Amino acid sequence: MSGYPSDGYSYGAAQPNYGFEGKNGMTKSPFGRSQRRSINLPALALCLVVPWLIFASVYSLCSLTIHYQNPEFVLCGEVAAGAVVLVIAYSALQNLRSGEDGQSTWYFFLLLCCGANLALAIVLGNMNYRTNMVPFMDVNNMNDYDMVNPAESKGNQLMDAGRIHFVPESKLDITHSMGFRNMDTYCVAPISIGEQDNYDFWAVGLNCCSGHVADFHCGEFNNPTAHAGLRLMRDDLRSYFRLAVQQAEAAYNIRANHPIFFYWMQDPSTEISAYESAAYTNWMVGIFVAFGVQLLLVVVATVAFAKLC
C-alpha cells in the first residue's frame, strides 16, 4: 500500500500513520524502526548533530578567552552539557525497559557519542587553554616597558612587566651564567650592561646549558639584534630559576636583590601573538575534526545496525 494520500484524500479523512505514532496512539521516538528498509533520518540527524554540538560548545568554552575571564560560566556550561548527557542516559534506559524494537540501540549509541564528546571537549579544551591561551592572556594583561636600562632599573620597580625592551647596549652576560639541575637543568644568565652592582634581570631557559660551566645557549642568545624579554609566567619553574640565580650569586660574588626572569628574544610581541594564533587554530581544527569523526561514526553505525535488523 502506498504511503502517499490518494487522489480522493480529504482533510476530514483519517490521517495515515507516518511512523511516529505507536499502536496505542502514543508518540514514537525518532529512533524507532517502523520502516525497516528505509534510513531513519531523524535518528541519524540527532546522532550527528547533538554529540557534535556538545563537543563544539564545551570545547569553545574551555579553549577560548571566556575561560580566563569568566571560569564560573565555563563550569556552568560543562554542567549543562553533562545534564544533557544524563537526560539521554535516562531516555536510553527507559526505552530499554519498554523493549520497543530498534530504539535502544540508537539511544545507547547517542549516549556513548555524547559522553565521549563531552569528555574529549573538556580534556582537549583545557589542554589548549593551558598551553596557548593562558600564556597569551597572562602576558597580555601585564605592562610593556620600553628602553629599560638594566644597570639603572630595579626588579621591584618592574614587577608588573610582561614584556621589556631593553636599551640596545644590553646583552646577555654569559660569563656569569649558571645552571641548576633537578631532573631538568634550569639555566640563567644576567641581562646587563657591563659590570653592575646588582643584577635583577635574568634570561632563562630549560636544558640549554651544561650546569657546571658558563655555557648558556637558550633562546636567541646568539642573535645580536635581540634586546628584549618575554616574562616567565610559570610558577612551577620560577623557584628553580631562583635557585640557579642564588648559585650564580655565590659562584661569582654578585648580587640579585629582586630577580625577575625573561625569555631572551628580539620581538616578544610576535612570540606572544603566536600563542594566540595557536589557540584559535587548535580550536578551529578541533571543531571540524570532531564533526568529521562524528559523521564517520554515524555512517559506520548505520551500516552496522542495518546488518543487525
PDB file of C-alpha atoms in Angstrom:
ATOM      1  CA  MET A   1       0.000   0.000   0.000  1.00  0.00           C
ATOM      2  CA  SER A   2       1.408   3.411  -0.953  1.00  0.00           C
ATOM      3  CA  GLY A   3       2.436   5.760   1.841  1.00  0.00           C
ATOM      4  CA  TYR A   4       1.058   8.787  -0.065  1.00  0.00           C
ATOM      5  CA  PRO A   5      -2.574  10.002   0.053  1.00  0.00           C
ATOM      6  CA  SER A   6      -4.825   9.023  -2.825  1.00  0.00           C
ATOM      7  CA  ASP A   7      -6.390  11.498  -5.232  1.00  0.00           C
ATOM      8  CA  GLY A   8      -9.548  11.428  -3.166  1.00  0.00           C
ATOM      9  CA  TYR A   9      -7.773  12.421   0.020  1.00  0.00           C
ATOM     10  CA  SER A  10      -9.684  14.970   2.073  1.00  0.00           C
ATOM     11  CA  TYR A  11      -8.777  16.892   5.213  1.00  0.00           C
ATOM     12  CA  GLY A  12     -11.630  15.267   7.135  1.00  0.00           C
ATOM     13  CA  ALA A  13     -10.403  11.744   6.469  1.00  0.00           C
ATOM     14  CA  ALA A  14      -8.292   9.716   8.910  1.00  0.00           C
ATOM     15  CA  GLN A  15      -4.638  10.649   8.684  1.00  0.00           C
ATOM     16  CA  PRO A  16      -2.138   7.982   7.571  1.00  0.00           C
ATOM     17  CA  ASN A  17       0.496   6.749  10.046  1.00  0.00           C
ATOM     18  CA  TYR A  18       3.966   8.041   9.040  1.00  0.00           C
ATOM     19  CA  GLY A  19       5.842   6.025  11.657  1.00  0.00           C
ATOM     20  CA  PHE A  20       5.744   8.434  14.641  1.00  0.00           C
ATOM     21  CA  GLU A  21       2.600   7.015  16.293  1.00  0.00           C
ATOM     22  CA  GLY A  22       2.577   3.711  18.147  1.00  0.00           C
ATOM     23  CA  LYS A  23      -0.086   1.061  18.327  1.00  0.00           C
ATOM     24  CA  ASN A  24      -1.804   2.685  21.310  1.00  0.00           C
ATOM     25  CA  GLY A  25      -1.700   6.182  19.872  1.00  0.00           C
ATOM     26  CA  MET A  26       1.470   7.139  21.746  1.00  0.00           C
ATOM     27  CA  THR A  27       4.090   9.277  20.029  1.00  0.00           C
ATOM     28  CA  LYS A  28       7.080   7.227  18.934  1.00  0.00           C
ATOM     29  CA  SER A  29      10.703   8.194  19.239  1.00  0.00           C
ATOM     30  CA  PRO A  30      12.591   9.129  16.071  1.00  0.00           C
ATOM     31  CA  PHE A  31      14.818   6.155  16.857  1.00  0.00           C
ATOM     32  CA  GLY A  32      12.048   3.669  16.062  1.00  0.00           C
ATOM     33  CA  ARG A  33      12.308   1.270  13.083  1.00  0.00           C
ATOM     34  CA  SER A  34       8.782   1.292  11.740  1.00  0.00           C
ATOM     35  CA  GLN A  35      10.201   1.184   8.243  1.00  0.00           C
ATOM     36  CA  ARG A  36      12.998  -1.335   8.419  1.00  0.00           C
ATOM     37  CA  ARG A  37      14.314  -0.859   4.899  1.00  0.00           C
ATOM     38  CA  SER A  38      14.422   2.934   4.969  1.00  0.00           C
ATOM     39  CA  ILE A  39      17.055   5.176   6.509  1.00  0.00           C
ATOM     40  CA  ASN A  40      15.863   6.710   9.768  1.00  0.00           C
ATOM     41  CA  LEU A  41      16.823  10.317   9.028  1.00  0.00           C
ATOM     42  CA  PRO A  42      15.697  11.816  12.360  1.00  0.00           C
ATOM     43  CA  ALA A  43      17.844   9.310  14.259  1.00  0.00           C
ATOM     44  CA  LEU A  44      20.851   9.967  12.043  1.00  0.00           C
ATOM     45  CA  ALA A  45      20.460  13.730  12.406  1.00  0.00           C
ATOM     46  CA  LEU A  46      20.272  13.511  16.191  1.00  0.00           C
ATOM     47  CA  CYS A  47      23.286  11.202  16.404  1.00  0.00           C
ATOM     48  CA  LEU A  48      25.304  13.524  14.187  1.00  0.00           C
ATOM     49  CA  VAL A  49      24.320  16.945  15.482  1.00  0.00           C
ATOM     50  CA  VAL A  50      23.792  16.521  19.230  1.00  0.00           C
ATOM     51  CA  PRO A  51      27.224  14.996  20.102  1.00  0.00           C
ATOM     52  CA  TRP A  52      28.994  17.472  17.845  1.00  0.00           C
ATOM     53  CA  LEU A  53      27.150  20.431  19.382  1.00  0.00           C
ATOM     54  CA  ILE A  54      28.140  19.223  22.842  1.00  0.00           C
ATOM     55  CA  PHE A  55      31.785  18.995  21.777  1.00  0.00           C
ATOM     56  CA  ALA A  56      31.768  22.330  19.928  1.00  0.00           C
ATOM     57  CA  SER A  57      30.143  24.289  22.751  1.00  0.00           C
ATOM     58  CA  VAL A  58      32.178  22.827  25.620  1.00  0.00           C
ATOM     59  CA  TYR A  59      35.444  22.842  23.639  1.00  0.00           C
ATOM     60  CA  SER A  60      34.888  26.501  22.777  1.00  0.00           C
ATOM     61  CA  LEU A  61      34.158  27.429  26.388  1.00  0.00           C
ATOM     62  CA  CYS A  62      37.224  25.586  27.671  1.00  0.00           C
ATOM     63  CA  SER A  63      39.633  26.800  24.971  1.00  0.00           C
ATOM     64  CA  LEU A  64      38.942  30.479  24.452  1.00  0.00           C
ATOM     65  CA  THR A  65      39.289  33.733  26.386  1.00  0.00           C
ATOM     66  CA  ILE A  66      35.979  33.347  28.199  1.00  0.00           C
ATOM     67  CA  HIS A  67      37.639  30.609  30.283  1.00  0.00           C
ATOM     68  CA  TYR A  68      40.177  33.162  31.508  1.00  0.00           C
ATOM     69  CA  GLN A  69      37.670  35.956  32.029  1.00  0.00           C
ATOM     70  CA  ASN A  70      34.731  34.010  33.475  1.00  0.00           C
ATOM     71  CA  PRO A  71      35.637  30.474  34.599  1.00  0.00           C
ATOM     72  CA  GLU A  72      32.347  30.157  36.531  1.00  0.00           C
ATOM     73  CA  PHE A  73      30.400  30.493  33.295  1.00  0.00           C
ATOM     74  CA  VAL A  74      32.536  27.770  31.723  1.00  0.00           C
ATOM     75  CA  LEU A  75      31.783  25.483  34.665  1.00  0.00           C
ATOM     76  CA  CYS A  76      28.062  26.148  34.223  1.00  0.00           C
ATOM     77  CA  GLY A  77      28.357  25.241  30.548  1.00  0.00           C
ATOM     78  CA  GLU A  78      30.077  21.963  31.405  1.00  0.00           C
ATOM     79  CA  VAL A  79      27.378  21.142  33.961  1.00  0.00           C
ATOM     80  CA  ALA A  80      24.638  21.948  31.425  1.00  0.00           C
ATOM     81  CA  ALA A  81      26.247  19.672  28.845  1.00  0.00           C
ATOM     82  CA  GLY A  82      26.545  16.961  31.479  1.00  0.00           C
ATOM     83  CA  ALA A  83      22.836  17.360  32.235  1.00  0.00           C
ATOM     84  CA  VAL A  84      22.037  16.785  28.563  1.00  0.00           C
ATOM     85  CA  VAL A  85      24.048  13.558  28.645  1.00  0.00           C
ATOM     86  CA  LEU A  86      22.165  12.443  31.761  1.00  0.00           C
ATOM     87  CA  VAL A  87      18.812  13.123  30.078  1.00  0.00           C
ATOM     88  CA  ILE A  88      19.895  10.996  27.119  1.00  0.00           C
ATOM     89  CA  ALA A  89      21.040   8.260  29.506  1.00  0.00           C
ATOM     90  CA  TYR A  90      17.645   8.311  31.243  1.00  0.00           C
ATOM     91  CA  SER A  91      15.820   8.106  27.893  1.00  0.00           C
ATOM     92  CA  ALA A  92      18.027   5.203  26.815  1.00  0.00           C
ATOM     93  CA  LEU A  93      17.229   3.257  29.997  1.00  0.00           C
ATOM     94  CA  GLN A  94      13.514   3.967  29.668  1.00  0.00           C
ATOM     95  CA  ASN A  95      13.476   2.688  26.103  1.00  0.00           C
ATOM     96  CA  LEU A  96      15.482  -0.375  27.095  1.00  0.00           C
ATOM     97  CA  ARG A  97      12.875  -1.187  29.737  1.00  0.00           C
ATOM     98  CA  SER A  98       9.978  -0.610  27.346  1.00  0.00           C
ATOM     99  CA  GLY A  99      11.552  -3.063  24.904  1.00  0.00           C
ATOM    100  CA  GLU A 100      10.398  -1.147  21.821  1.00  0.00           C
ATOM    101  CA  ASP A 101      12.147  -2.617  18.810  1.00  0.00           C
ATOM    102  CA  GLY A 102      15.135  -0.745  17.416  1.00  0.00           C
ATOM    103  CA  GLN A 103      15.138   2.279  19.706  1.00  0.00           C
ATOM    104  CA  SER A 104      17.545   1.293  22.475  1.00  0.00           C
ATOM    105  CA  THR A 105      20.432   0.614  20.073  1.00  0.00           C
ATOM    106  CA  TRP A 106      20.382   4.127  18.668  1.00  0.00           C
ATOM    107  CA  TYR A 107      19.792   5.658  22.095  1.00  0.00           C
ATOM    108  CA  PHE A 108      22.854   3.958  23.553  1.00  0.00           C
ATOM    109  CA  PHE A 109      24.908   4.909  20.509  1.00  0.00           C
ATOM    110  CA  LEU A 110      23.841   8.535  21.019  1.00  0.00           C
ATOM    111  CA  LEU A 111      24.641   8.298  24.735  1.00  0.00           C
ATOM    112  CA  LEU A 112      28.108   6.872  24.061  1.00  0.00           C
ATOM    113  CA  CYS A 113      28.909   9.572  21.497  1.00  0.00           C
ATOM    114  CA  CYS A 114      27.649  12.410  23.705  1.00  0.00           C
ATOM    115  CA  GLY A 115      29.584  11.184  26.737  1.00  0.00           C
ATOM    116  CA  ALA A 116      32.782  10.719  24.740  1.00  0.00           C
ATOM    117  CA  ASN A 117      32.441  14.128  23.078  1.00  0.00           C
ATOM    118  CA  LEU A 118      31.871  15.824  26.420  1.00  0.00           C
ATOM    119  CA  ALA A 119      34.921  14.183  27.985  1.00  0.00           C
ATOM    120  CA  LEU A 120      37.145  14.952  24.994  1.00  0.00           C
ATOM    121  CA  ALA A 121      35.932  18.554  24.836  1.00  0.00           C
ATOM    122  CA  ILE A 122      36.857  19.146  28.476  1.00  0.00           C
ATOM    123  CA  VAL A 123      40.266  17.436  28.240  1.00  0.00           C
ATOM    124  CA  LEU A 124      41.353  18.862  24.879  1.00  0.00           C
ATOM    125  CA  GLY A 125      39.859  22.281  25.553  1.00  0.00           C
ATOM    126  CA  ASN A 126      41.741  22.651  28.822  1.00  0.00           C
ATOM    127  CA  MET A 127      44.948  21.437  27.191  1.00  0.00           C
ATOM    128  CA  ASN A 128      44.640  24.115  24.522  1.00  0.00           C
ATOM    129  CA  TYR A 129      43.745  26.686  27.179  1.00  0.00           C
ATOM    130  CA  ARG A 130      46.696  25.955  29.457  1.00  0.00           C
ATOM    131  CA  THR A 131      49.225  25.528  26.645  1.00  0.00           C
ATOM    132  CA  ASN A 132      48.325  28.531  24.494  1.00  0.00           C
ATOM    133  CA  MET A 133      45.609  30.808  25.827  1.00  0.00           C
ATOM    134  CA  VAL A 134      46.870  31.211  29.408  1.00  0.00           C
ATOM    135  CA  PRO A 135      50.405  32.327  28.380  1.00  0.00           C
ATOM    136  CA  PHE A 136      48.892  34.812  25.941  1.00  0.00           C
ATOM    137  CA  MET A 137      46.379  36.239  28.405  1.00  0.00           C
ATOM    138  CA  ASP A 138      48.830  36.384  31.318  1.00  0.00           C
ATOM    139  CA  VAL A 139      51.435  38.384  29.435  1.00  0.00           C
ATOM    140  CA  ASN A 140      48.879  40.469  27.544  1.00  0.00           C
ATOM    141  CA  ASN A 141      47.359  41.666  30.820  1.00  0.00           C
ATOM    142  CA  MET A 142      50.727  42.905  32.088  1.00  0.00           C
ATOM    143  CA  ASN A 143      52.661  46.037  31.203  1.00  0.00           C
ATOM    144  CA  ASP A 144      55.036  46.536  28.284  1.00  0.00           C
ATOM    145  CA  TYR A 145      58.166  48.570  29.096  1.00  0.00           C
ATOM    146  CA  ASP A 146      60.474  50.131  26.539  1.00  0.00           C
ATOM    147  CA  MET A 147      64.094  51.290  26.702  1.00  0.00           C
ATOM    148  CA  VAL A 148      64.823  49.788  30.105  1.00  0.00           C
ATOM    149  CA  ASN A 149      68.398  50.121  31.317  1.00  0.00           C
ATOM    150  CA  PRO A 150      69.271  47.008  33.379  1.00  0.00           C
ATOM    151  CA  ALA A 151      72.099  48.852  35.122  1.00  0.00           C
ATOM    152  CA  GLU A 152      69.779  51.553  36.472  1.00  0.00           C
ATOM    153  CA  SER A 153      66.373  49.863  36.850  1.00  0.00           C
ATOM    154  CA  LYS A 154      65.493  47.571  39.732  1.00  0.00           C
ATOM    155  CA  GLY A 155      63.465  44.396  39.550  1.00  0.00           C
ATOM    156  CA  ASN A 156      60.964  45.513  42.177  1.00  0.00           C
ATOM    157  CA  GLN A 157      60.221  48.590  40.063  1.00  0.00           C
ATOM    158  CA  LEU A 158      59.051  46.443  37.158  1.00  0.00           C
ATOM    159  CA  MET A 159      57.231  43.576  38.873  1.00  0.00           C
ATOM    160  CA  ASP A 160      54.228  44.023  36.554  1.00  0.00           C
ATOM    161  CA  ALA A 161      56.322  43.721  33.377  1.00  0.00           C
ATOM    162  CA  GLY A 162      55.124  41.227  30.809  1.00  0.00           C
ATOM    163  CA  ARG A 163      57.437  42.392  28.032  1.00  0.00           C
ATOM    164  CA  ILE A 164      60.568  44.504  28.355  1.00  0.00           C
ATOM    165  CA  HIS A 165      62.557  46.096  25.540  1.00  0.00           C
ATOM    166  CA  PHE A 166      65.975  46.874  26.934  1.00  0.00           C
ATOM    167  CA  VAL A 167      68.317  49.568  25.678  1.00  0.00           C
ATOM    168  CA  PRO A 168      70.383  48.481  22.637  1.00  0.00           C
ATOM    169  CA  GLU A 169      73.547  48.260  24.733  1.00  0.00           C
ATOM    170  CA  SER A 170      72.036  45.450  26.818  1.00  0.00           C
ATOM    171  CA  LYS A 171      73.269  41.919  26.283  1.00  0.00           C
ATOM    172  CA  LEU A 172      73.490  38.531  27.959  1.00  0.00           C
ATOM    173  CA  ASP A 173      76.411  38.167  30.321  1.00  0.00           C
ATOM    174  CA  ILE A 174      77.286  34.553  29.522  1.00  0.00           C
ATOM    175  CA  THR A 175      80.339  34.653  31.786  1.00  0.00           C
ATOM    176  CA  HIS A 176      78.014  34.938  34.804  1.00  0.00           C
ATOM    177  CA  SER A 177      75.543  32.303  33.655  1.00  0.00           C
ATOM    178  CA  MET A 178      74.630  29.312  35.767  1.00  0.00           C
ATOM    179  CA  GLY A 179      72.566  26.125  35.706  1.00  0.00           C
ATOM    180  CA  PHE A 180      70.694  24.348  38.472  1.00  0.00           C
ATOM    181  CA  ARG A 181      70.000  20.663  37.937  1.00  0.00           C
ATOM    182  CA  ASN A 182      66.956  18.887  39.347  1.00  0.00           C
ATOM    183  CA  MET A 183      65.958  16.276  36.774  1.00  0.00           C
ATOM    184  CA  ASP A 184      65.971  19.124  34.213  1.00  0.00           C
ATOM    185  CA  THR A 185      68.643  21.820  34.056  1.00  0.00           C
ATOM    186  CA  TYR A 186      67.391  25.329  34.829  1.00  0.00           C
ATOM    187  CA  CYS A 187      69.652  27.831  33.091  1.00  0.00           C
ATOM    188  CA  VAL A 188      70.025  31.547  33.870  1.00  0.00           C
ATOM    189  CA  ALA A 189      72.162  34.399  32.557  1.00  0.00           C
ATOM    190  CA  PRO A 190      72.057  38.049  33.669  1.00  0.00           C
ATOM    191  CA  ILE A 191      70.919  40.772  31.289  1.00  0.00           C
ATOM    192  CA  SER A 192      73.366  43.597  31.817  1.00  0.00           C
ATOM    193  CA  ILE A 193      75.483  46.433  30.518  1.00  0.00           C
ATOM    194  CA  GLY A 194      78.995  45.550  31.622  1.00  0.00           C
ATOM    195  CA  GLU A 195      79.778  45.118  35.313  1.00  0.00           C
ATOM    196  CA  GLN A 196      76.945  46.041  37.665  1.00  0.00           C
ATOM    197  CA  ASP A 197      76.391  46.254  41.422  1.00  0.00           C
ATOM    198  CA  ASN A 198      73.078  44.437  41.137  1.00  0.00           C
ATOM    199  CA  TYR A 199      71.684  42.004  38.555  1.00  0.00           C
ATOM    200  CA  ASP A 200      67.876  41.870  38.687  1.00  0.00           C
ATOM    201  CA  PHE A 201      67.057  40.894  35.102  1.00  0.00           C
ATOM    202  CA  TRP A 202      67.800  37.329  34.050  1.00  0.00           C
ATOM    203  CA  ALA A 203      67.325  35.382  30.842  1.00  0.00           C
ATOM    204  CA  VAL A 204      66.207  31.815  31.418  1.00  0.00           C
ATOM    205  CA  GLY A 205      65.874  28.530  29.589  1.00  0.00           C
ATOM    206  CA  LEU A 206      65.375  24.853  30.241  1.00  0.00           C
ATOM    207  CA  ASN A 207      68.024  22.232  29.393  1.00  0.00           C
ATOM    208  CA  CYS A 208      70.106  24.660  27.348  1.00  0.00           C
ATOM    209  CA  CYS A 209      73.280  24.728  29.422  1.00  0.00           C
ATOM    210  CA  SER A 210      75.557  22.129  30.961  1.00  0.00           C
ATOM    211  CA  GLY A 211      75.024  23.292  34.531  1.00  0.00           C
ATOM    212  CA  HIS A 212      78.673  23.242  35.575  1.00  0.00           C
ATOM    213  CA  VAL A 213      80.285  25.760  33.180  1.00  0.00           C
ATOM    214  CA  ALA A 214      79.190  29.144  31.818  1.00  0.00           C
ATOM    215  CA  ASP A 215      77.721  27.979  28.520  1.00  0.00           C
ATOM    216  CA  PHE A 216      74.223  29.485  28.408  1.00  0.00           C
ATOM    217  CA  HIS A 217      72.710  28.956  24.944  1.00  0.00           C
ATOM    218  CA  CYS A 218      68.978  29.491  25.486  1.00  0.00           C
ATOM    219  CA  GLY A 219      66.539  31.390  23.313  1.00  0.00           C
ATOM    220  CA  GLU A 220      68.046  33.883  20.902  1.00  0.00           C
ATOM    221  CA  PHE A 221      71.324  34.091  22.821  1.00  0.00           C
ATOM    222  CA  ASN A 222      73.325  34.439  19.595  1.00  0.00           C
ATOM    223  CA  ASN A 223      71.041  36.990  17.926  1.00  0.00           C
ATOM    224  CA  PRO A 224      72.840  40.379  18.017  1.00  0.00           C
ATOM    225  CA  THR A 225      69.556  42.239  17.442  1.00  0.00           C
ATOM    226  CA  ALA A 226      67.819  40.620  20.417  1.00  0.00           C
ATOM    227  CA  HIS A 227      67.399  43.142  23.234  1.00  0.00           C
ATOM    228  CA  ALA A 228      64.030  42.179  24.709  1.00  0.00           C
ATOM    229  CA  GLY A 229      62.498  39.726  27.115  1.00  0.00           C
ATOM    230  CA  LEU A 230      59.193  37.882  27.472  1.00  0.00           C
ATOM    231  CA  ARG A 231      58.285  37.321  31.118  1.00  0.00           C
ATOM    232  CA  LEU A 232      58.409  33.821  32.579  1.00  0.00           C
ATOM    233  CA  MET A 233      54.871  33.166  33.857  1.00  0.00           C
ATOM    234  CA  ARG A 234      55.078  29.567  35.071  1.00  0.00           C
ATOM    235  CA  ASP A 235      55.126  29.480  38.862  1.00  0.00           C
ATOM    236  CA  ASP A 236      56.286  25.859  38.929  1.00  0.00           C
ATOM    237  CA  LEU A 237      59.565  26.821  37.211  1.00  0.00           C
ATOM    238  CA  ARG A 238      60.284  30.114  38.941  1.00  0.00           C
ATOM    239  CA  SER A 239      61.581  28.651  42.207  1.00  0.00           C
ATOM    240  CA  TYR A 240      64.157  26.534  40.375  1.00  0.00           C
ATOM    241  CA  PHE A 241      65.429  29.531  38.422  1.00  0.00           C
ATOM    242  CA  ARG A 242      65.751  31.404  41.732  1.00  0.00           C
ATOM    243  CA  LEU A 243      67.977  28.615  42.997  1.00  0.00           C
ATOM    244  CA  ALA A 244      70.104  28.931  39.866  1.00  0.00           C
ATOM    245  CA  VAL A 245      70.446  32.675  40.499  1.00  0.00           C
ATOM    246  CA  GLN A 246      71.470  32.010  44.105  1.00  0.00           C
ATOM    247  CA  GLN A 247      74.153  29.639  42.830  1.00  0.00           C
ATOM    248  CA  ALA A 248      75.386  32.343  40.450  1.00  0.00           C
ATOM    249  CA  GLU A 249      75.496  34.861  43.320  1.00  0.00           C
ATOM    250  CA  ALA A 250      77.637  32.517  45.381  1.00  0.00           C
ATOM    251  CA  ALA A 251      79.879  31.454  42.493  1.00  0.00           C
ATOM    252  CA  TYR A 252      80.587  34.912  41.043  1.00  0.00           C
ATOM    253  CA  ASN A 253      80.172  37.070  44.142  1.00  0.00           C
ATOM    254  CA  ILE A 254      77.393  39.141  42.585  1.00  0.00           C
ATOM    255  CA  ARG A 255      74.039  40.357  43.890  1.00  0.00           C
ATOM    256  CA  ALA A 256      70.496  39.877  42.607  1.00  0.00           C
ATOM    257  CA  ASN A 257      68.199  41.587  45.091  1.00  0.00           C
ATOM    258  CA  HIS A 258      64.899  41.210  43.215  1.00  0.00           C
ATOM    259  CA  PRO A 259      65.452  38.886  40.236  1.00  0.00           C
ATOM    260  CA  ILE A 260      62.777  38.615  37.572  1.00  0.00           C
ATOM    261  CA  PHE A 261      63.005  36.195  34.689  1.00  0.00           C
ATOM    262  CA  PHE A 262      62.568  36.526  30.932  1.00  0.00           C
ATOM    263  CA  TYR A 263      62.943  34.547  27.745  1.00  0.00           C
ATOM    264  CA  TRP A 264      65.523  36.421  25.683  1.00  0.00           C
ATOM    265  CA  MET A 265      64.354  37.301  22.173  1.00  0.00           C
ATOM    266  CA  GLN A 266      64.131  40.010  19.549  1.00  0.00           C
ATOM    267  CA  ASP A 267      60.361  40.544  19.392  1.00  0.00           C
ATOM    268  CA  PRO A 268      58.225  39.407  22.352  1.00  0.00           C
ATOM    269  CA  SER A 269      55.040  40.723  20.729  1.00  0.00           C
ATOM    270  CA  THR A 270      55.372  38.324  17.811  1.00  0.00           C
ATOM    271  CA  GLU A 271      56.082  35.465  20.183  1.00  0.00           C
ATOM    272  CA  ILE A 272      53.040  36.098  22.358  1.00  0.00           C
ATOM    273  CA  SER A 273      50.813  36.574  19.307  1.00  0.00           C
ATOM    274  CA  ALA A 274      51.890  33.111  18.179  1.00  0.00           C
ATOM    275  CA  TYR A 275      50.308  31.686  21.350  1.00  0.00           C
ATOM    276  CA  GLU A 276      47.007  33.357  20.498  1.00  0.00           C
ATOM    277  CA  SER A 277      47.149  32.130  16.906  1.00  0.00           C
ATOM    278  CA  ALA A 278      47.916  28.583  18.055  1.00  0.00           C
ATOM    279  CA  ALA A 279      44.972  28.650  20.470  1.00  0.00           C
ATOM    280  CA  TYR A 280      42.476  29.687  17.781  1.00  0.00           C
ATOM    281  CA  THR A 281      43.988  27.346  15.185  1.00  0.00           C
ATOM    282  CA  ASN A 282      43.676  24.385  17.536  1.00  0.00           C
ATOM    283  CA  TRP A 283      40.116  25.433  18.332  1.00  0.00           C
ATOM    284  CA  MET A 284      39.061  25.581  14.675  1.00  0.00           C
ATOM    285  CA  VAL A 285      40.799  22.328  13.785  1.00  0.00           C
ATOM    286  CA  GLY A 286      39.190  20.599  16.755  1.00  0.00           C
ATOM    287  CA  ILE A 287      35.697  21.734  15.757  1.00  0.00           C
ATOM    288  CA  PHE A 288      35.998  20.498  12.173  1.00  0.00           C
ATOM    289  CA  VAL A 289      37.767  17.244  13.066  1.00  0.00           C
ATOM    290  CA  ALA A 290      35.085  16.471  15.656  1.00  0.00           C
ATOM    291  CA  PHE A 291      32.360  16.907  13.039  1.00  0.00           C
ATOM    292  CA  GLY A 292      34.182  14.671  10.565  1.00  0.00           C
ATOM    293  CA  VAL A 293      34.776  11.943  13.135  1.00  0.00           C
ATOM    294  CA  GLN A 294      31.155  12.057  14.282  1.00  0.00           C
ATOM    295  CA  LEU A 295      29.925  11.831  10.698  1.00  0.00           C
ATOM    296  CA  LEU A 296      32.125   8.779  10.130  1.00  0.00           C
ATOM    297  CA  LEU A 297      30.820   7.136  13.310  1.00  0.00           C
ATOM    298  CA  VAL A 298      27.219   7.699  12.260  1.00  0.00           C
ATOM    299  CA  VAL A 299      27.861   6.172   8.830  1.00  0.00           C
ATOM    300  CA  VAL A 300      29.569   3.145  10.374  1.00  0.00           C
ATOM    301  CA  ALA A 301      26.776   2.737  12.917  1.00  0.00           C
ATOM    302  CA  THR A 302      24.132   2.946  10.208  1.00  0.00           C
ATOM    303  CA  VAL A 303      25.751   0.164   8.217  1.00  0.00           C
ATOM    304  CA  ALA A 304      26.336  -1.962  11.316  1.00  0.00           C
ATOM    305  CA  PHE A 305      22.808  -1.562  12.688  1.00  0.00           C
ATOM    306  CA  ALA A 306      21.304  -2.275   9.267  1.00  0.00           C
ATOM    307  CA  LYS A 307      23.009  -5.673   9.252  1.00  0.00           C
ATOM    308  CA  LEU A 308      21.510  -6.431  12.674  1.00  0.00           C
ATOM    309  CA  CYS A 309      17.970  -5.766  11.509  1.00  0.00           C
TER     310      CYS A 309
END
